[in-house]
Amino acid sequence: MRTVNEISKITSISVRTLHYYDKIGLLKPTAYTEAGYRLYDDKALETLQQILFFREFDMPLKDIKATMERPDFDREAVLNSQRAILEVKKSRLERLISSIDGILKGENEMDFEVFSRDEIKELYDTMVSNMESGQVDAVVRKYGSLEKYEEQFIEKAGSGRAQKNLQKVTEWYGGRKEALDAAKNPAGSGVMDAYQKRIDKIYRKIAAKAGTDVNTFEVKELIGEYDFVSKQLYQMKDVTELLLEMADAFKKSGPLKESMEEQYGPGAPDYIAEAVKAFYGR
């Protein structure tokens, strides 16, 4: 058994805070001394550690208490989810540090000539080889032949605007090689469809939380799953910037927002966008 002062020294949590946790029923002492002083055993210390993990995600105390009192509370599952969220944050911090290192070394010059003509031609060949017969027929009807389509594809892909977009995609993937590898090795249509359906389910679960605080653990857990599935779908190591840009698109008035509101309900696009931004600390 440990006294409240000993627990405070071990965890750096003030005695006053521990007294407050007792008062609201979040962390009750295991026992009391004859003089009425609080005592805590190892199990209580584990509970406090779990509370501190929740607090790391800025989760309100009332939500922590409600979550930990749920009959189906699975400590291991929650810890795994929290670990996944922290891994995302770690990846983002590492990327930011790498960017700062590049700036300090003078290596952050923007080169809009992202892919050479040969690489664009390689991307075109890969894209066409993965087309279904119906898609090929549609292209031929529109452009007259695959050769003419190839000419226009390469010309447009080499334009300044297209190269800027390719630069953005390259940043999402973490480098030219990674972006090229992803383009040349796309997931099969069945796999893509499965990932899209899973994201649809995640959107529906998030939309069902609309009106609640986006900083609750339940919402952050769903965005953590969205992050994980998106990495598989887009074959990216870090989807932070991609999902943030998508979140901005969700909030803008237009066909995308209208379509999402029709699918997930009024206000859903804005709520999903805010949840994404809160998850990544933006």
Short mmCIF file of C-alpha atoms in Angstrom, two decimals:
data_model
loop_
_atom_site.label_atom_id
_atom_site.label_comp_id
_atom_site.label_asym_id
_atom_site.label_seq_id
_atom_site.Cartn_x
_atom_site.Cartn_y
_atom_site.Cartn_z
CA MET A 1 0.00 0.00 0.00
CA ARG A 2 1.15 3.53 -0.77
CA THR A 3 0.09 6.81 0.77
CA VAL A 4 -1.31 9.68 -1.27
CA ASN A 5 2.04 11.49 -0.91
CA GLU A 6 3.94 8.48 -2.27
CA ILE A 7 1.54 8.19 -5.23
CA SER A 8 2.03 11.88 -5.90
CA LYS A 9 5.82 11.50 -6.02
CA ILE A 10 5.65 8.44 -8.31
CA THR A 11 3.25 9.99 -10.81
CA SER A 12 3.93 13.74 -10.44
CA ILE A 13 0.18 14.16 -9.87
CA SER A 14 -0.54 16.63 -7.08
CA VAL A 15 -2.09 15.48 -3.81
CA ARG A 16 -4.88 17.96 -4.42
CA THR A 17 -5.67 16.33 -7.79
CA LEU A 18 -5.74 12.85 -6.21
CA HIS A 19 -8.13 14.14 -3.56
CA TYR A 20 -10.36 15.55 -6.32
CA TYR A 21 -10.30 12.23 -8.23
CA ASP A 22 -11.50 10.58 -5.01
CA LYS A 23 -14.22 13.19 -4.55
CA ILE A 24 -15.73 12.65 -8.02
CA GLY A 25 -15.39 8.86 -7.78
CA LEU A 26 -12.80 8.57 -10.55
CA LEU A 27 -10.09 7.01 -8.39
CA LYS A 28 -11.13 5.83 -4.97
CA PRO A 29 -8.45 4.83 -2.41
CA THR A 30 -8.06 1.11 -1.79
CA ALA A 31 -8.22 1.63 1.97
CA TYR A 32 -7.73 4.14 4.76
CA THR A 33 -5.41 4.18 7.76
CA GLU A 34 -6.85 4.35 11.28
CA ALA A 35 -6.13 8.07 11.14
CA GLY A 36 -8.19 8.39 7.93
CA TYR A 37 -5.34 8.79 5.42
CA ARG A 38 -5.81 7.39 1.91
CA LEU A 39 -3.94 4.24 0.83
CA TYR A 40 -3.53 2.87 -2.72
CA ASP A 41 -2.51 -0.61 -3.91
CA ASP A 42 -0.92 -1.62 -7.26
CA LYS A 43 -4.31 -2.06 -8.93
CA ALA A 44 -5.25 1.51 -8.02
CA LEU A 45 -1.92 2.66 -9.45
CA GLU A 46 -2.73 0.86 -12.73
CA THR A 47 -6.12 2.60 -12.81
CA LEU A 48 -4.42 5.95 -12.29
CA GLN A 49 -2.03 5.17 -15.13
CA GLN A 50 -5.01 4.47 -17.41
CA ILE A 51 -6.59 7.78 -16.36
CA LEU A 52 -3.36 9.60 -17.24
CA PHE A 53 -3.35 7.95 -20.69
CA PHE A 54 -6.87 9.26 -21.28
CA ARG A 55 -5.84 12.73 -20.06
CA GLU A 56 -3.04 12.69 -22.65
CA PHE A 57 -5.79 12.93 -25.28
CA ASP A 58 -7.47 15.86 -23.45
CA MET A 59 -10.44 13.67 -22.57
CA PRO A 60 -12.78 15.28 -19.98
CA LEU A 61 -12.80 13.61 -16.57
CA LYS A 62 -16.52 12.86 -16.75
CA ASP A 63 -15.95 10.99 -20.06
CA ILE A 64 -13.03 9.07 -18.58
CA LYS A 65 -15.18 8.02 -15.64
CA ALA A 66 -18.08 6.99 -17.90
CA THR A 67 -15.77 5.02 -20.19
CA MET A 68 -13.99 3.17 -17.38
CA GLU A 69 -17.30 2.30 -15.69
CA ARG A 70 -18.78 0.72 -18.82
CA PRO A 71 -19.47 -3.02 -18.35
CA ASP A 72 -17.77 -3.76 -21.69
CA PHE A 73 -14.65 -1.70 -20.89
CA ASP A 74 -11.71 -3.60 -22.39
CA ARG A 75 -8.47 -2.19 -20.97
CA GLU A 76 -6.24 -3.99 -23.48
CA ALA A 77 -8.31 -2.89 -26.48
CA VAL A 78 -8.32 0.71 -25.24
CA LEU A 79 -4.56 0.67 -24.69
CA ASN A 80 -4.03 -0.67 -28.21
CA SER A 81 -6.21 2.12 -29.62
CA GLN A 82 -4.35 4.73 -27.59
CA ARG A 83 -1.05 3.33 -28.78
CA ALA A 84 -2.20 3.56 -32.41
CA ILE A 85 -3.18 7.21 -31.92
CA LEU A 86 0.18 8.01 -30.33
CA GLU A 87 1.96 6.29 -33.24
CA VAL A 88 0.14 8.62 -35.63
CA LYS A 89 1.20 11.63 -33.58
CA LYS A 90 4.76 10.31 -33.42
CA SER A 91 4.84 9.86 -37.21
CA ARG A 92 3.57 13.39 -37.74
CA LEU A 93 6.18 14.85 -35.35
CA GLU A 94 8.95 12.90 -37.06
CA ARG A 95 7.83 14.25 -40.43
CA LEU A 96 7.78 17.82 -39.10
CA ILE A 97 11.25 17.39 -37.59
CA SER A 98 12.51 16.02 -40.92
CA SER A 99 11.04 19.05 -42.72
CA ILE A 100 12.74 21.43 -40.28
CA ASP A 101 16.05 19.59 -40.74
CA GLY A 102 15.64 20.02 -44.50
CA ILE A 103 15.05 23.76 -44.08
CA LEU A 104 18.10 24.12 -41.83
CA LYS A 105 20.23 22.29 -44.41
CA GLY A 106 18.81 24.35 -47.27
CA GLU A 107 17.34 21.25 -48.91
CA ASN A 108 13.73 22.34 -49.07
CA GLU A 109 13.75 23.95 -52.51
CA MET A 110 10.50 23.25 -54.32
CA ASP A 111 10.96 21.38 -57.58
CA PHE A 112 7.74 21.24 -59.60
CA GLU A 113 9.36 18.96 -62.14
CA VAL A 114 8.31 16.09 -59.93
CA PHE A 115 8.18 13.31 -62.51
CA SER A 116 10.13 13.17 -65.76
CA ARG A 117 8.44 12.50 -69.12
CA ASP A 118 9.66 8.88 -69.00
CA GLU A 119 8.17 8.43 -65.52
CA ILE A 120 4.87 9.96 -66.64
CA LYS A 121 4.88 7.55 -69.60
CA GLU A 122 5.46 4.69 -67.14
CA LEU A 123 2.55 5.88 -65.01
CA TYR A 124 0.35 6.00 -68.12
CA ASP A 125 1.30 2.45 -69.15
CA THR A 126 0.54 1.18 -65.64
CA MET A 127 -2.81 2.97 -65.55
CA VAL A 128 -3.89 1.60 -68.94
CA SER A 129 -2.76 -1.94 -68.07
CA ASN A 130 -5.02 -1.84 -65.00
CA MET A 131 -8.07 -0.60 -66.90
CA GLU A 132 -11.00 -2.91 -67.46
CA SER A 133 -12.19 -3.43 -71.05
CA GLY A 134 -15.18 -1.13 -70.55
CA GLN A 135 -12.91 1.68 -69.36
CA VAL A 136 -10.63 1.25 -72.39
CA ASP A 137 -13.63 1.39 -74.74
CA ALA A 138 -14.84 4.60 -73.08
CA VAL A 139 -11.42 6.22 -73.50
CA VAL A 140 -11.26 5.24 -77.17
CA ARG A 141 -14.76 6.65 -77.80
CA LYS A 142 -13.81 9.94 -76.17
CA TYR A 143 -10.31 10.45 -77.62
CA GLY A 144 -10.45 8.42 -80.83
CA SER A 145 -7.65 6.04 -79.88
CA LEU A 146 -5.39 5.10 -76.97
CA GLU A 147 -2.48 6.76 -78.79
CA LYS A 148 -4.27 10.12 -78.84
CA TYR A 149 -5.26 9.67 -75.20
CA GLU A 150 -1.61 8.97 -74.33
CA GLU A 151 -0.48 12.17 -76.08
CA GLN A 152 -2.97 14.29 -74.15
CA PHE A 153 -2.26 12.51 -70.85
CA ILE A 154 1.49 13.10 -71.09
CA GLU A 155 1.03 16.70 -72.23
CA LYS A 156 -1.36 17.55 -69.39
CA ALA A 157 0.69 15.66 -66.78
CA GLY A 158 3.74 17.69 -67.74
CA SER A 159 2.02 21.06 -67.26
CA GLY A 160 2.95 23.32 -64.36
CA ARG A 161 -0.42 22.86 -62.66
CA ALA A 162 -0.28 19.07 -62.92
CA GLN A 163 3.28 19.01 -61.63
CA LYS A 164 2.18 21.02 -58.58
CA ASN A 165 -0.53 18.43 -57.93
CA LEU A 166 2.02 15.65 -58.35
CA GLN A 167 4.27 17.44 -55.88
CA LYS A 168 1.42 17.36 -53.36
CA VAL A 169 0.86 13.64 -53.98
CA THR A 170 4.60 13.04 -53.57
CA GLU A 171 4.52 14.82 -50.21
CA TRP A 172 1.57 12.67 -49.13
CA TYR A 173 3.48 9.50 -49.95
CA GLY A 174 6.72 10.72 -48.42
CA GLY A 175 8.82 10.72 -51.60
CA ARG A 176 8.95 10.23 -55.36
CA LYS A 177 9.83 6.54 -55.15
CA GLU A 178 6.96 5.80 -52.77
CA ALA A 179 4.48 7.69 -54.94
CA LEU A 180 5.64 5.88 -58.08
CA ASP A 181 5.54 2.49 -56.36
CA ALA A 182 1.97 3.13 -55.17
CA ALA A 183 0.90 4.22 -58.67
CA LYS A 184 2.53 1.19 -60.30
CA ASN A 185 1.14 -1.28 -57.77
CA PRO A 186 -2.51 -0.32 -57.20
CA ALA A 187 -4.74 -2.43 -55.03
CA GLY A 188 -7.27 -4.60 -56.85
CA SER A 189 -10.79 -3.29 -57.33
CA GLY A 190 -12.14 -5.80 -54.79
CA VAL A 191 -9.67 -4.65 -52.14
CA MET A 192 -10.37 -0.99 -52.90
CA ASP A 193 -14.09 -1.60 -52.60
CA ALA A 194 -13.65 -3.33 -49.23
CA TYR A 195 -11.62 -0.41 -47.85
CA GLN A 196 -14.14 2.12 -49.17
CA LYS A 197 -16.99 0.23 -47.49
CA ARG A 198 -15.07 0.20 -44.22
CA ILE A 199 -14.48 3.96 -44.44
CA ASP A 200 -18.18 4.43 -45.15
CA LYS A 201 -18.99 2.58 -41.91
CA ILE A 202 -16.50 4.74 -40.02
CA TYR A 203 -18.07 7.91 -41.43
CA ARG A 204 -21.50 6.71 -40.29
CA LYS A 205 -20.22 6.01 -36.77
CA ILE A 206 -18.57 9.43 -36.57
CA ALA A 207 -21.67 11.17 -37.96
CA ALA A 208 -23.74 9.46 -35.26
CA LYS A 209 -21.63 11.35 -32.71
CA ALA A 210 -22.43 14.74 -34.33
CA GLY A 211 -23.15 17.38 -31.71
CA THR A 212 -20.79 15.85 -29.14
CA ASP A 213 -17.25 16.97 -28.30
CA VAL A 214 -14.83 15.85 -31.05
CA ASN A 215 -12.12 15.45 -28.40
CA THR A 216 -13.75 12.48 -26.66
CA PHE A 217 -11.86 9.22 -26.74
CA GLU A 218 -14.64 7.46 -28.68
CA VAL A 219 -14.43 9.98 -31.55
CA LYS A 220 -10.63 9.98 -31.58
CA GLU A 221 -10.66 6.19 -31.63
CA LEU A 222 -12.84 6.27 -34.76
CA ILE A 223 -10.54 8.79 -36.47
CA GLY A 224 -7.60 6.58 -35.51
CA GLU A 225 -9.31 3.71 -37.33
CA TYR A 226 -10.00 6.04 -40.29
CA ASP A 227 -6.30 6.91 -40.37
CA PHE A 228 -5.29 3.23 -40.31
CA VAL A 229 -7.71 2.18 -43.08
CA SER A 230 -6.72 5.16 -45.23
CA LYS A 231 -3.07 4.13 -45.01
CA GLN A 232 -4.02 0.70 -46.37
CA LEU A 233 -6.30 2.15 -49.05
CA TYR A 234 -3.84 4.75 -50.35
CA GLN A 235 -0.70 2.71 -49.56
CA MET A 236 0.79 5.60 -47.58
CA LYS A 237 2.90 5.62 -44.44
CA ASP A 238 1.37 8.92 -43.31
CA VAL A 239 -2.05 10.18 -44.42
CA THR A 240 -2.15 13.23 -42.16
CA GLU A 241 -1.97 15.91 -44.84
CA LEU A 242 -4.23 13.98 -47.21
CA LEU A 243 -7.01 13.56 -44.63
CA LEU A 244 -6.66 17.18 -43.51
CA GLU A 245 -7.08 18.38 -47.09
CA MET A 246 -10.08 16.10 -47.47
CA ALA A 247 -11.49 17.58 -44.24
CA ASP A 248 -11.18 21.08 -45.73
CA ALA A 249 -13.01 19.83 -48.82
CA PHE A 250 -15.81 18.40 -46.65
CA LYS A 251 -16.45 21.85 -45.14
CA LYS A 252 -16.67 23.70 -48.46
CA SER A 253 -20.10 24.19 -49.99
CA GLY A 254 -20.50 22.17 -53.15
CA PRO A 255 -21.40 18.76 -54.59
CA LEU A 256 -19.11 16.83 -52.20
CA LYS A 257 -20.62 18.36 -49.08
CA GLU A 258 -24.15 17.94 -50.43
CA SER A 259 -23.49 14.29 -51.24
CA MET A 260 -22.05 13.62 -47.76
CA GLU A 261 -24.98 15.32 -46.05
CA GLU A 262 -27.35 13.19 -48.09
CA GLN A 263 -25.47 10.03 -47.07
CA TYR A 264 -24.60 10.79 -43.45
CA GLY A 265 -27.00 13.53 -42.40
CA PRO A 266 -27.05 17.36 -42.11
CA GLY A 267 -23.92 18.72 -40.46
CA ALA A 268 -22.04 15.42 -40.81
CA PRO A 269 -19.33 16.72 -43.21
CA ASP A 270 -18.45 19.61 -40.87
CA TYR A 271 -18.42 17.34 -37.81
CA ILE A 272 -16.22 14.73 -39.52
CA ALA A 273 -13.88 17.49 -40.68
CA GLU A 274 -13.60 18.95 -37.17
CA ALA A 275 -12.99 15.48 -35.72
CA VAL A 276 -10.15 14.90 -38.19
CA LYS A 277 -8.57 18.26 -37.37
CA ALA A 278 -8.87 17.65 -33.62
CA PHE A 279 -7.24 14.22 -33.99
CA TYR A 280 -4.21 15.70 -35.76
CA GLY A 281 -4.06 18.73 -33.48
CA ARG A 282 -4.99 21.29 -36.17
#
